[in-house]
Amino acid sequence: MEKLQREKTKKVFVGDIQIGGNNKVVIQSMTTTKTYDIDKTLLQIDELLREGCELVRVAVLDDRDEKALPIIVKKAKCPIIADIHFNPYYALSAIKAGAKKIRLNPGNINNIELLKEIIKLANQNNVPIRVGVNSGSLPTDLMKKYGVTKDSMIIAVKRYIDLFEENGFSNIVVSLKATNPILAIHAYQEAAKIFDYPLHLGITEAGSLFNGTIKSCAGLAILLYEGIGNTIRISLTGDPVSEIKVCKKLLNSLNLYDNLVDVIACPTCGRLNFNLYPVVNEIEKFTKKMNFPLKVAILGCEVNGPGEAQEADIGIAGGKGKGIIFENGKIIKSVKEDELVGELKKMILNKYEAYLKSKGSKNG
């Protein structure tokens, strides 16, 4: 297999989390709580981490957020990224507070001397900066000349990178987010050719859980498949925990995340011989907290079931009052229909316990 572009990028460390220089895609999200509400923010950070998030960004919008940040950084169980926009002083205080990365749009900071001060302090503390452009906030001169295009986005981000490099700073993660998936694809593809900095992927303002998931996956799957992208946020309106769920499933579908139970189910049709839908829901709920690689097939046709699930580790196929249990595509036994789910749960638990045991022996 041809070496992927994401393996060729520079390494950037956010605390102890490496972004770039390998084929791993780091999952991140952003809290929706008010940062100054420390308890709620820490609670949401914990929820995100339990779901599989690795890096969490918090907004620093006012003085209350600025005062809360050192406490959140100290108590959070993951590296914290500070989201800064118009006030450069908050970027300086965030670095001093122990934030492990800064998200900055240099176009929103007019004072070049303060920007240089941020760069200097970040360098001294080994804090990377995400240098980004957004299709909705491009420089006026580029908008007039090129419109909202990949060219204007690339030129804008190159301006910012040049400024940082001229001031001796190269601890950079680059983002070129757009609301249009096609524009985002073109911008990131071009960036991957030009820059060797790790890329932060995202479709900005993607929308609700349903619309935003489709929109994000339409754009980001292509980039990820091409080996582009080192860290990712799925931006959805609502509970950020949903962002992690969608992100994990997307990465899992592209063989970029294997610590996940993948429940495979056939499409419902007239050949169904048992009530498939509630069984799928029950097994997905049963495996929700099990973070280990396993493919489980739940199929409604006893004839085609094993053949359709050749790639599954274990599974069931229903029939008229009975069903079959199979493993690695081979039938191992037949049981009554009302015993199918119970048997499948036992097999899943056995696989999970074996996985935990193997992990324990390796760690020991």
Coordinates of C-alpha atoms in Angstrom, one line a residue:
M1 CA 0.0 0.0 0.0
E2 CA 1.3 3.5 -0.9
K3 CA 2.5 5.5 2.1
L4 CA -0.2 7.8 3.3
Q5 CA 0.3 11.6 3.3
R6 CA -0.7 11.9 7.0
E7 CA 2.4 9.8 7.9
K8 CA 4.6 12.4 6.1
T9 CA 3.6 15.4 8.2
K10 CA 5.5 16.9 11.0
K11 CA 4.8 15.7 14.5
V12 CA 3.0 18.0 16.9
F13 CA 2.5 17.2 20.5
V14 CA -0.6 18.4 22.5
G15 CA 0.5 17.4 25.9
D16 CA 1.3 13.7 25.4
I17 CA -1.0 13.3 22.4
Q18 CA 0.8 13.1 19.1
I19 CA -0.8 14.7 16.0
G20 CA 0.8 13.9 12.7
G21 CA 3.8 11.8 11.7
N22 CA 1.7 8.6 11.8
N23 CA -1.5 7.1 10.5
K24 CA -3.5 7.8 13.6
V25 CA -6.4 10.3 13.4
V26 CA -6.8 12.0 16.8
I27 CA -10.5 12.6 17.8
Q28 CA -11.4 15.9 19.3
S29 CA -14.5 17.9 20.2
M30 CA -15.5 21.2 21.9
T31 CA -17.6 21.8 25.0
T32 CA -20.9 23.5 24.7
T33 CA -21.0 24.6 28.3
K34 CA -20.0 28.0 29.4
T35 CA -16.4 27.6 30.4
Y36 CA -16.8 29.7 33.5
D37 CA -19.3 27.1 34.8
I38 CA -16.4 24.9 35.9
D39 CA -18.4 21.9 37.2
K40 CA -20.6 21.6 34.1
T41 CA -17.6 22.0 31.8
L42 CA -15.6 19.3 33.6
L43 CA -18.6 17.0 33.6
Q44 CA -19.0 17.4 29.8
I45 CA -15.2 16.8 29.3
D46 CA -15.6 13.5 31.2
E47 CA -18.6 12.5 29.1
L48 CA -16.6 13.2 25.9
L49 CA -13.6 11.2 27.2
R50 CA -15.7 8.2 28.1
E51 CA -17.1 8.2 24.6
G52 CA -13.6 8.1 23.1
C53 CA -12.6 11.7 22.7
E54 CA -8.9 12.4 23.1
L55 CA -8.6 16.2 23.0
V56 CA -11.2 18.8 24.2
R57 CA -11.4 22.5 23.3
V58 CA -13.0 25.1 25.5
A59 CA -14.0 28.6 24.6
V60 CA -12.3 31.6 26.3
L61 CA -14.7 34.4 25.5
D62 CA -14.5 36.7 28.5
D63 CA -12.8 37.3 31.8
R64 CA -14.9 34.7 33.6
D65 CA -13.7 32.0 31.2
E66 CA -10.1 33.3 31.6
K67 CA -10.3 32.8 35.4
A68 CA -11.9 29.4 35.1
L69 CA -9.4 28.0 32.6
P70 CA -6.5 27.2 35.0
I71 CA -8.8 25.2 37.2
I72 CA -10.2 23.3 34.2
V73 CA -6.7 22.6 32.8
K74 CA -5.6 21.3 36.2
K75 CA -8.7 19.0 36.8
A76 CA -9.4 17.7 33.3
K77 CA -8.2 14.2 32.4
C78 CA -7.0 15.2 29.0
P79 CA -5.0 18.0 27.3
I80 CA -7.2 21.1 27.0
I81 CA -7.2 23.3 23.9
A82 CA -8.1 27.0 24.4
D83 CA -10.3 28.5 21.7
I84 CA -9.4 32.2 21.2
H85 CA -10.7 34.6 18.7
F86 CA -10.5 38.4 19.0
N87 CA -8.7 39.0 22.3
P88 CA -5.0 38.2 22.1
Y89 CA -4.6 38.7 25.9
Y90 CA -6.7 35.6 26.4
A91 CA -4.3 33.6 24.3
L92 CA -1.4 34.7 26.5
S93 CA -3.2 33.9 29.7
A94 CA -4.3 30.5 28.3
I95 CA -0.7 29.5 27.7
K96 CA 0.2 30.6 31.2
A97 CA -2.8 28.6 32.5
G98 CA -1.4 25.4 31.1
A99 CA -3.5 25.0 27.9
K100 CA -1.7 22.5 25.8
K101 CA -2.8 24.0 22.4
I102 CA -4.3 27.3 21.2
R103 CA -6.8 27.6 18.5
L104 CA -6.3 30.9 16.8
N105 CA -7.6 32.7 13.7
P106 CA -4.8 35.2 13.1
G107 CA -7.1 37.2 10.8
N108 CA -9.1 38.1 13.9
I109 CA -6.1 39.6 15.7
N110 CA -5.1 43.0 14.4
N111 CA -2.3 43.8 16.7
I112 CA 0.8 42.2 15.1
E113 CA 3.0 42.9 18.1
L114 CA 0.7 41.0 20.4
L115 CA 0.5 38.2 17.9
K116 CA 4.3 38.0 18.0
E117 CA 4.2 37.9 21.8
I118 CA 1.7 35.0 21.6
I119 CA 4.1 33.2 19.2
K120 CA 7.1 33.8 21.5
L121 CA 5.3 32.5 24.6
A122 CA 3.9 29.5 22.8
N123 CA 7.4 28.6 21.6
Q124 CA 8.8 28.9 25.1
N125 CA 6.1 26.6 26.5
N126 CA 6.1 24.2 23.6
V127 CA 2.4 24.9 23.0
P128 CA 1.2 24.3 19.4
I129 CA -1.1 26.7 17.7
R130 CA -3.9 25.7 15.3
V131 CA -3.6 28.2 12.4
G132 CA -6.9 28.2 10.6
V133 CA -9.1 29.8 8.0
N134 CA -12.8 29.5 7.6
S135 CA -14.7 29.8 4.3
G136 CA -17.0 32.2 6.1
S137 CA -14.4 34.7 7.3
L138 CA -11.8 35.1 4.6
P139 CA -9.7 38.3 4.2
T140 CA -11.6 41.0 2.2
D141 CA -8.9 41.4 -0.5
L142 CA -8.9 37.6 -1.2
M143 CA -12.7 37.5 -1.3
K144 CA -12.8 40.3 -3.9
K145 CA -10.1 38.7 -6.1
Y146 CA -10.9 35.0 -5.8
G147 CA -14.3 34.7 -4.1
V148 CA -15.0 31.8 -1.6
T149 CA -12.6 29.3 -3.3
K150 CA -9.8 27.0 -2.4
D151 CA -7.4 29.5 -3.8
S152 CA -8.5 32.2 -1.4
M153 CA -8.4 29.7 1.5
I154 CA -4.9 28.5 0.6
I155 CA -3.4 32.0 0.1
A156 CA -4.9 33.1 3.4
V157 CA -3.5 30.2 5.5
K158 CA -0.1 30.6 3.7
R159 CA 0.0 34.2 4.8
Y160 CA -0.5 33.2 8.4
I161 CA 2.0 30.3 8.2
D162 CA 4.6 32.6 6.7
L163 CA 4.1 35.1 9.5
F164 CA 4.5 32.4 12.2
E165 CA 7.6 30.9 10.4
E166 CA 9.2 34.3 10.0
N167 CA 8.9 34.6 13.8
G168 CA 10.6 31.3 14.4
F169 CA 7.4 29.3 15.1
S170 CA 6.7 25.9 13.4
N171 CA 4.7 24.1 16.0
I172 CA 1.6 24.4 13.8
V173 CA -1.6 22.5 13.0
V174 CA -3.5 23.8 9.9
S175 CA -7.2 23.9 9.3
L176 CA -9.2 25.0 6.3
K177 CA -12.8 24.4 7.3
A178 CA -15.7 25.1 4.9
T179 CA -19.4 24.7 5.1
N180 CA -19.4 23.2 1.6
P181 CA -17.9 19.7 1.6
I182 CA -16.7 20.0 -2.0
L183 CA -14.8 23.2 -1.2
A184 CA -13.3 21.6 2.0
I185 CA -12.2 18.6 0.0
H186 CA -10.4 20.8 -2.6
A187 CA -8.8 23.0 0.0
Y188 CA -7.5 20.2 2.1
Q189 CA -6.2 18.3 -0.9
E190 CA -4.3 21.4 -2.0
A191 CA -3.0 22.0 1.5
A192 CA -1.7 18.4 1.7
K193 CA 0.4 19.0 -1.4
I194 CA 1.9 22.3 -0.2
F195 CA 2.3 22.1 3.6
D196 CA 3.9 19.4 5.7
Y197 CA 2.1 20.5 8.9
P198 CA -0.6 18.2 10.3
L199 CA -4.1 19.0 9.2
H200 CA -7.2 19.4 11.4
L201 CA -10.2 18.2 9.4
G202 CA -13.7 19.4 9.7
I203 CA -16.8 20.6 7.9
T204 CA -17.8 23.8 9.8
E205 CA -21.4 24.6 10.6
A206 CA -22.4 21.2 9.3
G207 CA -25.8 21.3 11.0
S208 CA -28.0 18.9 13.0
L209 CA -27.2 15.3 13.9
F210 CA -28.8 13.9 10.7
N211 CA -27.8 16.6 8.2
G212 CA -24.4 17.3 9.8
T213 CA -23.5 13.7 9.9
I214 CA -24.2 13.2 6.2
K215 CA -22.5 16.4 5.2
S216 CA -19.4 15.8 7.3
C217 CA -19.0 12.2 6.2
A218 CA -19.5 13.1 2.5
G219 CA -16.5 15.5 2.7
L220 CA -14.2 13.9 5.3
A221 CA -14.4 10.3 4.2
I222 CA -12.8 11.2 0.9
L223 CA -10.0 13.0 2.5
L224 CA -9.4 10.4 5.1
Y225 CA -9.3 7.6 2.5
E226 CA -6.7 9.6 0.6
G227 CA -4.5 9.7 3.6
I228 CA -5.2 13.4 4.4
G229 CA -6.0 14.5 7.9
N230 CA -4.3 14.0 11.3
T231 CA -7.0 15.2 13.7
I232 CA -10.7 15.5 13.3
R233 CA -13.8 17.1 14.7
I234 CA -17.3 16.3 13.5
S235 CA -19.1 19.6 14.1
L236 CA -22.8 19.0 15.0
T237 CA -25.4 21.2 16.5
G238 CA -26.3 19.8 19.9
D239 CA -24.7 17.4 22.4
P240 CA -21.0 17.1 21.5
V241 CA -21.0 13.5 22.6
S242 CA -22.8 12.8 19.4
E243 CA -19.8 14.2 17.5
I244 CA -17.6 11.5 19.0
K245 CA -20.0 8.7 18.2
V246 CA -20.2 9.8 14.6
C247 CA -16.5 10.3 14.3
K248 CA -15.7 6.9 15.7
K249 CA -18.1 5.2 13.3
L250 CA -16.6 7.2 10.4
L251 CA -13.0 6.2 11.3
N252 CA -14.0 2.6 12.0
S253 CA -15.6 2.4 8.5
L254 CA -12.3 3.4 7.0
N255 CA -10.2 1.0 9.2
L256 CA -8.8 4.0 11.1
Y257 CA -10.3 3.1 14.4
D258 CA -10.5 -0.5 15.6
N259 CA -11.5 -0.1 19.3
L260 CA -15.2 -0.4 18.5
V261 CA -17.9 -3.0 18.4
D262 CA -19.4 -2.8 14.9
V263 CA -22.9 -4.1 14.7
I264 CA -23.8 -5.2 11.1
A265 CA -27.4 -5.6 10.2
C266 CA -29.1 -6.5 6.9
P267 CA -31.6 -4.2 5.3
T268 CA -35.1 -5.0 6.2
C269 CA -37.1 -6.7 3.4
G270 CA -39.9 -9.1 2.8
R271 CA -37.6 -12.1 3.5
L272 CA -37.4 -11.3 7.2
N273 CA -38.5 -14.2 9.4
F274 CA -38.1 -12.5 12.8
N275 CA -38.3 -9.0 14.3
L276 CA -34.9 -7.7 13.5
Y277 CA -35.1 -4.0 14.4
P278 CA -35.5 -4.3 18.2
V279 CA -32.7 -7.0 18.3
V280 CA -30.3 -4.6 16.6
N281 CA -31.1 -1.9 19.1
E282 CA -30.7 -4.2 22.0
I283 CA -27.3 -5.4 20.9
E284 CA -26.1 -1.9 20.2
K285 CA -27.2 -0.8 23.7
F286 CA -25.6 -3.9 25.2
T287 CA -22.2 -3.2 23.5
K288 CA -22.3 0.5 24.0
K289 CA -19.7 0.6 26.7
M290 CA -17.5 -2.1 25.3
N291 CA -14.5 -0.5 23.6
F292 CA -12.8 -3.4 21.7
P293 CA -12.6 -4.5 18.1
L294 CA -15.5 -6.9 17.2
K295 CA -17.9 -7.2 14.3
V296 CA -21.3 -8.6 15.1
A297 CA -23.8 -9.5 12.4
I298 CA -27.5 -9.6 13.0
L299 CA -29.4 -10.9 10.0
G300 CA -33.0 -11.8 9.3
C301 CA -32.6 -14.4 6.6
E302 CA -31.4 -17.9 7.6
V303 CA -30.4 -18.8 4.0
N304 CA -28.2 -15.8 3.1
G305 CA -27.2 -14.8 6.6
P306 CA -23.8 -16.6 7.0
G307 CA -22.8 -15.7 3.5
E308 CA -23.6 -12.0 3.9
A309 CA -21.6 -11.9 7.1
Q310 CA -18.4 -13.5 6.0
E311 CA -16.4 -10.7 7.5
A312 CA -18.2 -10.7 10.9
D313 CA -16.6 -12.3 13.9
I314 CA -19.8 -13.6 15.3
G315 CA -23.5 -13.3 14.5
I316 CA -27.0 -14.6 14.3
A317 CA -29.5 -15.2 11.6
G318 CA -33.2 -15.6 12.3
G319 CA -35.6 -18.2 10.9
K320 CA -39.2 -19.3 11.5
G321 CA -39.1 -20.0 15.2
K322 CA -35.5 -20.8 15.2
G323 CA -32.1 -19.3 14.2
I324 CA -28.5 -20.0 13.7
I325 CA -25.4 -18.9 15.5
F326 CA -22.2 -18.5 13.5
E327 CA -18.6 -17.5 14.0
N328 CA -16.2 -16.3 11.3
G329 CA -18.8 -17.1 8.7
K330 CA -19.4 -20.7 9.8
I331 CA -22.5 -22.1 11.5
I332 CA -21.7 -23.4 15.0
K333 CA -25.2 -24.2 16.2
S334 CA -28.9 -23.8 15.8
V335 CA -31.2 -22.6 18.6
K336 CA -34.7 -21.5 19.3
E337 CA -35.6 -18.0 18.2
D338 CA -36.2 -16.8 21.7
E339 CA -32.7 -18.0 22.7
L340 CA -30.9 -16.2 19.9
V341 CA -30.2 -12.8 21.6
G342 CA -29.2 -14.5 24.9
E343 CA -26.7 -16.7 23.1
L344 CA -25.3 -13.8 21.1
K345 CA -24.8 -11.7 24.3
K346 CA -22.9 -14.6 25.9
M347 CA -20.6 -14.8 22.9
I348 CA -20.0 -11.1 22.9
L349 CA -19.2 -11.2 26.7
N350 CA -16.8 -14.1 26.2
K351 CA -15.0 -12.2 23.4
Y352 CA -14.9 -9.0 25.6
E353 CA -13.5 -10.8 28.6
A354 CA -10.9 -12.5 26.5
Y355 CA -9.9 -9.1 25.0
L356 CA -9.6 -7.6 28.5
K357 CA -7.6 -10.5 29.7
S358 CA -5.2 -10.2 26.7
K359 CA -4.8 -6.5 27.3
G360 CA -4.1 -7.1 31.0
S361 CA -1.4 -9.7 30.3
K362 CA 0.3 -7.4 27.8
N363 CA 0.3 -4.5 30.3
G364 CA 1.5 -6.7 33.0

